[in-house]
Short mmCIF file of C-alpha atoms and ligand atoms in Angstrom, two decimals:
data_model
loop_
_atom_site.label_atom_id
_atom_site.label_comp_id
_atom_site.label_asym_id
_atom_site.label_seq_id
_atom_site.Cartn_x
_atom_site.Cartn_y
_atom_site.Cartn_z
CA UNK A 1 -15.92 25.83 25.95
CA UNK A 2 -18.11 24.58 28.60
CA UNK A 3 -18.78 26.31 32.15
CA UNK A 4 -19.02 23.06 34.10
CA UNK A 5 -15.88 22.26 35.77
CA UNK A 6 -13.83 19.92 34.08
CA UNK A 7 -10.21 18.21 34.94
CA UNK A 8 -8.05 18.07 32.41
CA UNK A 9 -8.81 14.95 30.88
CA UNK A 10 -12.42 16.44 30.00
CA UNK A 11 -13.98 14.31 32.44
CA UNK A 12 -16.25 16.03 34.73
CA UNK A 13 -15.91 15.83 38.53
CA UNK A 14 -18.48 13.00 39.00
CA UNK A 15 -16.05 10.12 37.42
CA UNK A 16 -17.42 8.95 34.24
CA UNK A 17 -19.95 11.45 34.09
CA UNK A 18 -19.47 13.15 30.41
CA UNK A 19 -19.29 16.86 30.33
CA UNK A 20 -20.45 17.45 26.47
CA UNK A 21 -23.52 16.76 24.90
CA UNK A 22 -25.11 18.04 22.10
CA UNK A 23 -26.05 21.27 22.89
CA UNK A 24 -22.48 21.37 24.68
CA UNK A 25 -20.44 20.00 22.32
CA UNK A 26 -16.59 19.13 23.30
CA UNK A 27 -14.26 21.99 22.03
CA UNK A 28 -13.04 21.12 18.06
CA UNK A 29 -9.44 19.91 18.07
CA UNK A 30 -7.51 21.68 15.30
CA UNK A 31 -5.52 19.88 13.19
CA UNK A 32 -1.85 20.37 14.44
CA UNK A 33 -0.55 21.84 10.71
CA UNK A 34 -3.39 23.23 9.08
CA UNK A 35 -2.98 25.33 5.54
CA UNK A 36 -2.96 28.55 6.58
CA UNK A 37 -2.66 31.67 4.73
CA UNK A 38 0.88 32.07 5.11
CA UNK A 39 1.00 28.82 3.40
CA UNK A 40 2.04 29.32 -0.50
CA UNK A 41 -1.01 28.61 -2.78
CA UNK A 42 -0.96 26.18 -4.81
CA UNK A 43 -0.41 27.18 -8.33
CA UNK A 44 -2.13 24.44 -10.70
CA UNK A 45 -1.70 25.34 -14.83
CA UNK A 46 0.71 23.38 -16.69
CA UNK A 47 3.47 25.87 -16.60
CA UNK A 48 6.16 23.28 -14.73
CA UNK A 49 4.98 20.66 -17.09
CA UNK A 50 6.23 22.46 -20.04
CA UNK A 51 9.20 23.52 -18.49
CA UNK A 52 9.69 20.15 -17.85
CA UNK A 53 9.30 18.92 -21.41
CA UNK A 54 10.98 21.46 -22.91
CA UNK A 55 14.17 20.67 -20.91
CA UNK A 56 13.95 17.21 -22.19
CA UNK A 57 13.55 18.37 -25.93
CA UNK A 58 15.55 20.55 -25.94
CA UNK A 59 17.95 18.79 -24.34
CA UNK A 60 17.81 16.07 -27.77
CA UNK A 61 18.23 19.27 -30.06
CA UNK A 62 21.56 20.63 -28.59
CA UNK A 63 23.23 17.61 -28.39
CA UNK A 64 22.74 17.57 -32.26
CA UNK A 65 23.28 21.64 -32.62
CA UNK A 66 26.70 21.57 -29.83
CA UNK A 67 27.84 18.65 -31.26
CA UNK A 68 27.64 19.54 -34.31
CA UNK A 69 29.28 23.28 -33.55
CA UNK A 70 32.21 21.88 -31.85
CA UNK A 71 32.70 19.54 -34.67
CA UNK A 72 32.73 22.76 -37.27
CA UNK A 73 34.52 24.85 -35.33
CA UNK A 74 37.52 22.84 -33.47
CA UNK A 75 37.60 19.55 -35.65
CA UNK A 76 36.94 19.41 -39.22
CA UNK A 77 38.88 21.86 -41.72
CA UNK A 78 42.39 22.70 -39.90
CA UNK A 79 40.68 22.76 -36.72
CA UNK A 80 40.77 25.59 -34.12
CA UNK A 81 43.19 27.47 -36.04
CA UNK A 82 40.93 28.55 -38.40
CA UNK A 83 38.86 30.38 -36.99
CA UNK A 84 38.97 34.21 -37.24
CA UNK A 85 37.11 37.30 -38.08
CA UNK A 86 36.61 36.19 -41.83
CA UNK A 87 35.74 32.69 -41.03
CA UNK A 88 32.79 33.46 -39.10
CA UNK A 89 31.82 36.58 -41.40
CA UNK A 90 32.10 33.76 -43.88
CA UNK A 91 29.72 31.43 -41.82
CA UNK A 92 26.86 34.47 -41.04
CA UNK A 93 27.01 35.06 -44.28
CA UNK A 94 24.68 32.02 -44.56
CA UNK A 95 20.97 32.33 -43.22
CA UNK A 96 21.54 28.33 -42.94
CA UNK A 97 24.46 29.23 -40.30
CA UNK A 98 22.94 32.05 -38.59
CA UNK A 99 19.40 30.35 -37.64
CA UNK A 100 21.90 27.19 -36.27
CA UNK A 101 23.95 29.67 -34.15
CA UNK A 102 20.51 31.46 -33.32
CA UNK A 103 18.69 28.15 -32.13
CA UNK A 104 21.30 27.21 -29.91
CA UNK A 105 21.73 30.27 -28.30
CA UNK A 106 18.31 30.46 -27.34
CA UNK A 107 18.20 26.89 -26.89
CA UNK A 108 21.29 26.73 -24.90
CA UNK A 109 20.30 29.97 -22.80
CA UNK A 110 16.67 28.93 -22.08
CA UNK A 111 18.20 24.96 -21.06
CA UNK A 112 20.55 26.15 -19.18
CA UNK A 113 18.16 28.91 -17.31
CA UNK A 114 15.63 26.84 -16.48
CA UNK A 115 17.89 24.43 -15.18
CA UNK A 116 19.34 27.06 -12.55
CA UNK A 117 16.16 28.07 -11.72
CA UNK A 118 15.16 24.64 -10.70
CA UNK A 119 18.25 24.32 -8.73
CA UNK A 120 17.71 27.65 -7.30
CA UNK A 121 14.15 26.67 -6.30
CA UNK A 122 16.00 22.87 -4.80
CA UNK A 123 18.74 24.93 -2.45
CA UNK A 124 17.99 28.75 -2.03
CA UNK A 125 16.10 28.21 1.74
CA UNK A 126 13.99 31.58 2.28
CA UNK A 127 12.34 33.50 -0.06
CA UNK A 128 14.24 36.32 -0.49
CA UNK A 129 17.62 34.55 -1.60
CA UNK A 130 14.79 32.78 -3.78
CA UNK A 131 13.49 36.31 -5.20
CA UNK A 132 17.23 37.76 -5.55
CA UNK A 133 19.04 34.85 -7.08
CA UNK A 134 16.26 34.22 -9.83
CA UNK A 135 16.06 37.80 -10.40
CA UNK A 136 19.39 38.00 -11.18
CA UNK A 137 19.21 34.78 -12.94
CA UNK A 138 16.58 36.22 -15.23
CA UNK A 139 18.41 39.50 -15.83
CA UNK A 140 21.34 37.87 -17.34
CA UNK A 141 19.74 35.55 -19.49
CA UNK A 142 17.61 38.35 -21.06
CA UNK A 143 20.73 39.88 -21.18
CA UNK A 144 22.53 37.59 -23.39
CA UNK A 145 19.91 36.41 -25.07
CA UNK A 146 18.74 39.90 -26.84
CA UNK A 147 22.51 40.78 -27.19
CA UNK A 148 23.07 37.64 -29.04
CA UNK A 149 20.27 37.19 -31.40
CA UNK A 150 21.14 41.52 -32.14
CA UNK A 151 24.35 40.44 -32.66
CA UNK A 152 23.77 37.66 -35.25
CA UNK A 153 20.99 39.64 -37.23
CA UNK A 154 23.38 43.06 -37.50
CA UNK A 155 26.86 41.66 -37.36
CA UNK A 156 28.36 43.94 -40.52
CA UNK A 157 31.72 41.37 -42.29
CA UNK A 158 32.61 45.23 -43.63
CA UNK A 159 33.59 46.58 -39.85
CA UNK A 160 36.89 46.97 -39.80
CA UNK B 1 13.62 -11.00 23.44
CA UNK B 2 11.01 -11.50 26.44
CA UNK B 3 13.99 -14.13 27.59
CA UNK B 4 13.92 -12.30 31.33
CA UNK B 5 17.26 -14.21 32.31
CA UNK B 6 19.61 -15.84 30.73
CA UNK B 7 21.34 -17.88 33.13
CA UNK B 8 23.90 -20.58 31.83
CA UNK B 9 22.45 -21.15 28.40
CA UNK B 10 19.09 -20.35 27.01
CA UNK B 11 16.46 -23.08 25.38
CA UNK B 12 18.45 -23.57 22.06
CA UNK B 13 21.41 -24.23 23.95
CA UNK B 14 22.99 -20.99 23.42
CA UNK B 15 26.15 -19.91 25.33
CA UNK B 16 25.67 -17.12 27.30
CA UNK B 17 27.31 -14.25 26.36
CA UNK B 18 31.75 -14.26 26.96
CA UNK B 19 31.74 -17.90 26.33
CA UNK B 20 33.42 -19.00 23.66
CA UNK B 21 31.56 -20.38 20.84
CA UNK B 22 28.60 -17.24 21.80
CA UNK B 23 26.79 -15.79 18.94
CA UNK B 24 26.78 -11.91 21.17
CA UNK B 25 29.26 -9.62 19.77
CA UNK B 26 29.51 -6.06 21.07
CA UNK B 27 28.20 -3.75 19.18
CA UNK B 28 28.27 -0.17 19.71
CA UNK B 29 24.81 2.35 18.78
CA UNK B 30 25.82 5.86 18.52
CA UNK B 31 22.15 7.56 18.41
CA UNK B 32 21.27 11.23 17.80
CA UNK B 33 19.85 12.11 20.87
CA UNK B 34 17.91 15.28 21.26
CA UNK B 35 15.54 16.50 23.91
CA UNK B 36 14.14 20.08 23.90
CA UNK B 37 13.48 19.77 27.20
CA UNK B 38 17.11 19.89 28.29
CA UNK B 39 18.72 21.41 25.11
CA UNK B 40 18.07 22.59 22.23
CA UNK B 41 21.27 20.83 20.83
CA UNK B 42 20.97 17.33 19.59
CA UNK B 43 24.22 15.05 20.56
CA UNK B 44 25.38 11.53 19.93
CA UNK B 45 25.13 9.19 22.44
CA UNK B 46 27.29 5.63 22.49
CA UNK B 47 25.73 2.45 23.95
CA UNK B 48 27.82 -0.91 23.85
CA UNK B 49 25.36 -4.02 23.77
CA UNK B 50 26.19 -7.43 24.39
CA UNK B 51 24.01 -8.74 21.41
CA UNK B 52 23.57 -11.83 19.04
CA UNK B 53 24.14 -9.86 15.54
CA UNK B 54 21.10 -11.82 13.64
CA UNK B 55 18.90 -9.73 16.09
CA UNK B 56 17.77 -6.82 14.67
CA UNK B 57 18.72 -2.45 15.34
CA UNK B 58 15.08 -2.33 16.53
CA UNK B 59 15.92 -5.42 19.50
CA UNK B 60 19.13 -3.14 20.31
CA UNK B 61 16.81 -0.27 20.56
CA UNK B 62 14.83 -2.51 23.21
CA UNK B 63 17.80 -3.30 25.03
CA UNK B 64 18.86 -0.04 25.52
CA UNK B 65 15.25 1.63 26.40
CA UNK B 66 14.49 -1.28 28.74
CA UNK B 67 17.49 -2.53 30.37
CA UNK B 68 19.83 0.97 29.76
CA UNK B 69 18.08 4.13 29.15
CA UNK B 70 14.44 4.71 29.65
CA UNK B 71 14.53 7.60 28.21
CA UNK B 72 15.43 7.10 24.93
CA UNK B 73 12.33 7.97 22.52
CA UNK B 74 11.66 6.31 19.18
CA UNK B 75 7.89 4.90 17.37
CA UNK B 76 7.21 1.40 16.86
CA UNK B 77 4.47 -0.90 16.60
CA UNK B 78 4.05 -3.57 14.73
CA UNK B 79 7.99 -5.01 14.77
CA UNK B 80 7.36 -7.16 11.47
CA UNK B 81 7.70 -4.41 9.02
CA UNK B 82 4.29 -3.60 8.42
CA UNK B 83 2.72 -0.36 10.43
CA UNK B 84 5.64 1.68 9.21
CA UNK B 85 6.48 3.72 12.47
CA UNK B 86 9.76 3.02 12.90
CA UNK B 87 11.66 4.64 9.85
CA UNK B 88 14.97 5.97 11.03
CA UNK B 89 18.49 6.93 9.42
CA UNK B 90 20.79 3.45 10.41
CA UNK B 91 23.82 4.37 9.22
CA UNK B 92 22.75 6.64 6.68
CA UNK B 93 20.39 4.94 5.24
CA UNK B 94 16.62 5.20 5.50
CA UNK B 95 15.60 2.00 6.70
CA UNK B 96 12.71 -0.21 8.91
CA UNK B 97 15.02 -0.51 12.89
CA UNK B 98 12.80 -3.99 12.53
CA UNK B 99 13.79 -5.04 9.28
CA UNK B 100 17.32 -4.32 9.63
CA UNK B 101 19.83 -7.02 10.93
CA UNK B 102 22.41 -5.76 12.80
CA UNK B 103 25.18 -8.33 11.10
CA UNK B 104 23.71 -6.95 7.70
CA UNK B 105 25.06 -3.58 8.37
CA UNK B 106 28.74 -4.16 9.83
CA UNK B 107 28.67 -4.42 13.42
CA UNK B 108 31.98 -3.80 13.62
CA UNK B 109 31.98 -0.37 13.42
CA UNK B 110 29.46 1.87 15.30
CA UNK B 111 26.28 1.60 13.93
CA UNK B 112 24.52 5.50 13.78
CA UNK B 113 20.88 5.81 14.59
CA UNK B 114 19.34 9.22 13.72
CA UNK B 115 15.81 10.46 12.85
CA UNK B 116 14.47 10.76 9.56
CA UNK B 117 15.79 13.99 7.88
CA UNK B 118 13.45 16.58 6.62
CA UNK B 119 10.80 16.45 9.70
CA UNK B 120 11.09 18.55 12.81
CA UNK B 121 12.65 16.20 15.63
CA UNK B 122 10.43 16.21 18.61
CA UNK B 123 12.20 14.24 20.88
CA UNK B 124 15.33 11.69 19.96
CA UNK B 125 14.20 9.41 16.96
CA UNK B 126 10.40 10.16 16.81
CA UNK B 127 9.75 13.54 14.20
CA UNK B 128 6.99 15.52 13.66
CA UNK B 129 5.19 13.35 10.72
CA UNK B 130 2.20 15.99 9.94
CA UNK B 131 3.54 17.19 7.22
CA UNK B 132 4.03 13.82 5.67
CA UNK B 133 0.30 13.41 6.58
CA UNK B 134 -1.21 16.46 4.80
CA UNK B 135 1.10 16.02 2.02
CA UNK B 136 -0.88 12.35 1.61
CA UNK B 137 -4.30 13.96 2.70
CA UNK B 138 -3.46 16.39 -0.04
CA UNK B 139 -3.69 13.74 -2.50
CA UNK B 140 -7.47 12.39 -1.60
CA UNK B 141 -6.49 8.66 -0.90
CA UNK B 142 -9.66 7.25 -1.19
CA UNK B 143 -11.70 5.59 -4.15
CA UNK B 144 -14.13 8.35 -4.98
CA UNK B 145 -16.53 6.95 -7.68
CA UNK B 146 -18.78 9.01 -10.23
CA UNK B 147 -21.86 6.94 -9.01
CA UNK B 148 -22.34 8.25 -5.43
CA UNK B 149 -25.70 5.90 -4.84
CA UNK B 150 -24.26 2.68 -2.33
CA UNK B 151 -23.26 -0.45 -4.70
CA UNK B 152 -25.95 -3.20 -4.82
CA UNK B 153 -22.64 -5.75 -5.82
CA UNK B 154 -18.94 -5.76 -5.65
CA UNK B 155 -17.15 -3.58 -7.93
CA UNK B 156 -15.24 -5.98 -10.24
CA UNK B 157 -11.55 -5.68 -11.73
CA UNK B 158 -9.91 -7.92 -14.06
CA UNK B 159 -6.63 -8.89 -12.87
CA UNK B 160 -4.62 -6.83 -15.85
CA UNK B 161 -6.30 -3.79 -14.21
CA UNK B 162 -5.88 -4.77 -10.17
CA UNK B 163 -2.23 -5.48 -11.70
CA UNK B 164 -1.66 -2.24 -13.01
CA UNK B 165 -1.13 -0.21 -9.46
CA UNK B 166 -0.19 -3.84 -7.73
CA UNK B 167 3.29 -2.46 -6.53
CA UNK B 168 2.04 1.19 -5.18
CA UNK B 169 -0.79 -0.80 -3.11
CA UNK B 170 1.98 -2.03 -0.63
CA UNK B 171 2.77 1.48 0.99
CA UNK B 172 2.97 1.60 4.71
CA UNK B 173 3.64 5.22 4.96
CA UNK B 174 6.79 4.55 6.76
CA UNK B 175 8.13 8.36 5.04
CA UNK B 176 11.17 6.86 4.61
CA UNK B 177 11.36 7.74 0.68
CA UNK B 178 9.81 11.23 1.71
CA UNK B 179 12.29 12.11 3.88
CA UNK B 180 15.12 10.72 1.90
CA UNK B 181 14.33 12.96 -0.66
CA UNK B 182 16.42 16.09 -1.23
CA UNK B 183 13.82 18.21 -2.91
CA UNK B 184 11.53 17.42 0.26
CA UNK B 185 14.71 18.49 2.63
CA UNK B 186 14.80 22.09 1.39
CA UNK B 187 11.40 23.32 2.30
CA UNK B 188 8.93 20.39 2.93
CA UNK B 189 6.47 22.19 0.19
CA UNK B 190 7.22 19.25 -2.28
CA UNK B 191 4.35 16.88 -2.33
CA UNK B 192 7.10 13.81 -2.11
CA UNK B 193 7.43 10.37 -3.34
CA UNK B 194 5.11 8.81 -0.74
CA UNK B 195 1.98 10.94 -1.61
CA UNK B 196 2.85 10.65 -4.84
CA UNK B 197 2.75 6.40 -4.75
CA UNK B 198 -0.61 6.54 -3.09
CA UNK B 199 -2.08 8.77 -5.46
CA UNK B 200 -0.65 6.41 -8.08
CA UNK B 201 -2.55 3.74 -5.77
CA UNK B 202 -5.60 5.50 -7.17
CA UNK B 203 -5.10 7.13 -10.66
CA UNK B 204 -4.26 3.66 -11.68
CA UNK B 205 -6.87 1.84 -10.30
CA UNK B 206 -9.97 0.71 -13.16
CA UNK B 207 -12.75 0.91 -10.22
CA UNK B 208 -11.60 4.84 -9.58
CA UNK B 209 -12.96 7.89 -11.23
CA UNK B 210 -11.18 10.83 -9.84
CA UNK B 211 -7.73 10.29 -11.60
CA UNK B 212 -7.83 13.65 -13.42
CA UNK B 213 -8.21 15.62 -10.12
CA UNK B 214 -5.01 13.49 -8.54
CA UNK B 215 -3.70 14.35 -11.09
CA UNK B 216 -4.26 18.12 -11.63
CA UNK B 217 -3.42 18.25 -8.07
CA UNK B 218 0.29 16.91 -8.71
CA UNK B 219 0.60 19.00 -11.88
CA UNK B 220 1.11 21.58 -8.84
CA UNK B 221 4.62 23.58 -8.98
CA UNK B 222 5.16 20.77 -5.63
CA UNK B 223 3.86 18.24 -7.95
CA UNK B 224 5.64 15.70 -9.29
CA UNK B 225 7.60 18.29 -11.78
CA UNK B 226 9.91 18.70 -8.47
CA UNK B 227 11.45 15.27 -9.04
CA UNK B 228 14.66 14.89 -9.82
CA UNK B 229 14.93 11.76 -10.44
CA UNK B 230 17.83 10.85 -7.89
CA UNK B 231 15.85 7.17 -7.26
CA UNK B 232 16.90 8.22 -3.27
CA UNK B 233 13.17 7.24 -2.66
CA UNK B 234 13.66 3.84 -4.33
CA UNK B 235 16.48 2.82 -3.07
CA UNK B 236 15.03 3.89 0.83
CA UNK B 237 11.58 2.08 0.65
CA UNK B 238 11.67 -0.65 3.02
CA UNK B 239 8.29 -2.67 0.36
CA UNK B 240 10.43 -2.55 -2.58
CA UNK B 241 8.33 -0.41 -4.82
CA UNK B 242 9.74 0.97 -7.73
CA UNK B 243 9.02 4.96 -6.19
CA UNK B 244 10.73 6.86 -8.66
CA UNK B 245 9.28 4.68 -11.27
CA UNK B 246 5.95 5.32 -9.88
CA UNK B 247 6.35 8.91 -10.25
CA UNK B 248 7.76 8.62 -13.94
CA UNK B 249 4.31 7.18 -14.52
CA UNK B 250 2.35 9.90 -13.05
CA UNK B 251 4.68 12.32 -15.06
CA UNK B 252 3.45 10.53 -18.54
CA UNK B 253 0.31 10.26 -17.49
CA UNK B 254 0.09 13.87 -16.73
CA UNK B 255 1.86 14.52 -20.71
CA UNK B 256 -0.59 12.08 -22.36
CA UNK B 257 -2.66 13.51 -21.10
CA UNK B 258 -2.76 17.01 -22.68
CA UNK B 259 -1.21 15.64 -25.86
S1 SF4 C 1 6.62 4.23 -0.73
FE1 SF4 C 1 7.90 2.83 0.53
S2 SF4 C 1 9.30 4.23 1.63
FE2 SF4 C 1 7.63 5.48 0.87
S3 SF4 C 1 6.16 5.60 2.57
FE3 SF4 C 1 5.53 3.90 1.23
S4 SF4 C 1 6.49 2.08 2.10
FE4 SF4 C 1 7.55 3.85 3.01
S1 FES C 2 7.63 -1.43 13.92
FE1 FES C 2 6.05 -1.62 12.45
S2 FES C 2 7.18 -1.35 10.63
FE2 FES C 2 8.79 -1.48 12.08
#
């Protein structure tokens, strides 16, 4: 800042007569909303991109896998009533059967995961309902996810 | 509107308003008002206007500021649609207050006026547009060329290639698709649909040369992932460019890319 005596306007008391030159330079204006460090950094990689695509493709493959399992299981072959302990030991019996119900698990749990996390990110307003909400979020997918595919891999038809 | 009286009839032959055969209706504004000054509560206020309904919200605006309230606080500039300061919420809607007419919009019933949603109000209808700014600032909106000596000529286009970003070139920064936007309403970290059309401006353009840097900056987790697709920006934009569409593009360019 300058020691001459200046009105507010940064005109000195002579009218007209300018207070800064170059060796007194006039103060720097900041900008009104600069990035500061409380500001979140900006994370560049392609990690949303993929997320992005994979919602899309894997969005085409479960219409086929869903569509398909309802179709099995509710539809074709007496229909709902069916289905029992020895019809599915029947069906896992079949690697064919188990990577289906396997891909749409994961392909179901991921879709679905992501898209929660996206609408967490879209609504939760501070940080820490962020940090909670996808924490829990993740915990139950992992959840499911490892207690399915364990499931499908060890499920004994000799149990009972 | 600079008509300072209008005595029996004006120059057209116009009845003056309560005669029969008038064009003025009444029509009522109910604006958000809000002054921090006073309160930190915004309120609606109501302001009947004797007013001829092909005028437009931005002459009832006038009306009231000049001849009503002096007080109330809104941005424009150019009045023809083309400096884009006078985005506001008319009924809901994100719209130009000079491109709207008032009979387009059902006079009947009060017509709302509010700020554009997303920005912090400073005072009535004018917001805090900074964040709008960096957001665009963010995206370098500038042609930035490889060859940094001063051209000797023009720098020539065909017309397929000035045709190619033609509809993104007509942004007037009004924010109106920006703060239409729900993503942009939750946090304001979202780059939004207006940054994202003028980086388009310049990823698309032949004579430009920093396209990968636009768009490595929008690959950002604010980037143009955050869409949703909810064409809210589209339908706002007062130039009738294809936003979302815009931002699809940026999306595939981003894919092609890498793949
Ligand atoms: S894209 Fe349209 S709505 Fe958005 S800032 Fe530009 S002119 Fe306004
Ligand atoms: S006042 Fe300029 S765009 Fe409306």
């Amino acid at each position: 800042m300058s020691t001459t005596e200046t009105t507010a306007s940064g005109v000195g008391p002579v009218e007209g007569a300018p207070v800064h030159s170059a060796d007194n330079p006039a103060p720097l204006i900041e900008a009104p909303r600069l990035r500061t460090k409380k500001t979140p950094k900006s994370t560049r990689g392609n990690f949303e991109m993929y997320g992005w695509l994979f919602m899309r493709l894997s969005g085409v493959v479960l219409v086929v896998l869903v569509l398909g399992h309802l179709l099995i299981q509710l539809v074709l072959d007496g229909g709902v009533s069916k289905i029992g302990f020895a019809f599915v030991a029947g069906r896992w019996a079949s690697p064919f059967w188990q990577m289906w119900d396997l891909a749409m698990l994961w392909l179901a749990m991921l879709h679905g995961a992501n898209g929660l996390r996206t609408v967490i990110n879209d609504y939760a307003e501070r940080a820490d309902t962020r940090l909670w909400l996808k924490g829990l979020l993740y915990t139950a997918t992992v959840f499911t996810i490892l207690l399915g595919t364990l499931v499908i891999f060890t499920f004994d038809p000799n149990i009972r | 509107m600079a008509t300072p009286v209008l005595d029996k009839a004006d120059e057209a032959g116009r009845p003056e308003p309560g005669f029969a055969d008038s064009p003025y209706i009444t029509v009522t504004f109910r604006i958000r008002r809000f002054n921090p000054e006073v309160s930190a509560e915004a309120t609606w206020e109501d302001f009947a206007l004797e007013i001829d309904p092909k005028e437009r919200v931005l002459d009832g605006l006038h009306k009231i500021k000049w001849d009503v309230d002096g007080t109330l606080t809104f941005r424009r500039s150019c009045a023809h649609g083309i400096c884009g300061s006078d985005a506001m919420r008319i009924n809901g809607k994100n719209r130009l207050a000079c491109k709207t007419l008032i009979k387009d919009i059902n006079p009947e019933k009060p017509i709302t006026v509010e700020p554009i949603k997303g920005l912090t109000v400073l005072k009535d209808l004018v917001v805090d547009m900074e964040p709008f700014f960096q957001a665009y600032r963010d995206v370098m909106p500038f042609l930035i060329t490889k060859d940094t000596n001063e051209p000797t000529r023009e720098r020539f286009q065909t017309a397929e290639d000035r045709e190619r970003f033609d509809d993104t070139t007509k942004c007037i920064l009004c924010a109106a698709c920006t703060s239409s936007c729900p993503v942009f309403w939750n946090d304001g970290q979202y780059f939004g649909p207006a940054a994202i059309v003028n980086a388009h401006r310049f990823i698309f353009d032949s004579r430009d040369d920093a396209g990968e840097q636009r768009l490595e900056i929008l690959n950002d987790r604010d980037g143009v992932w955050r869409c949703r697709t909810t064409f809210n920006c589209t339908d706002a934009c007062p130039r009738g460019i294809e936003v979302t569409k815009a931002i699809q593009e940026v999306k595939r360019a981003l894919i092609t890319r890498r793949f």
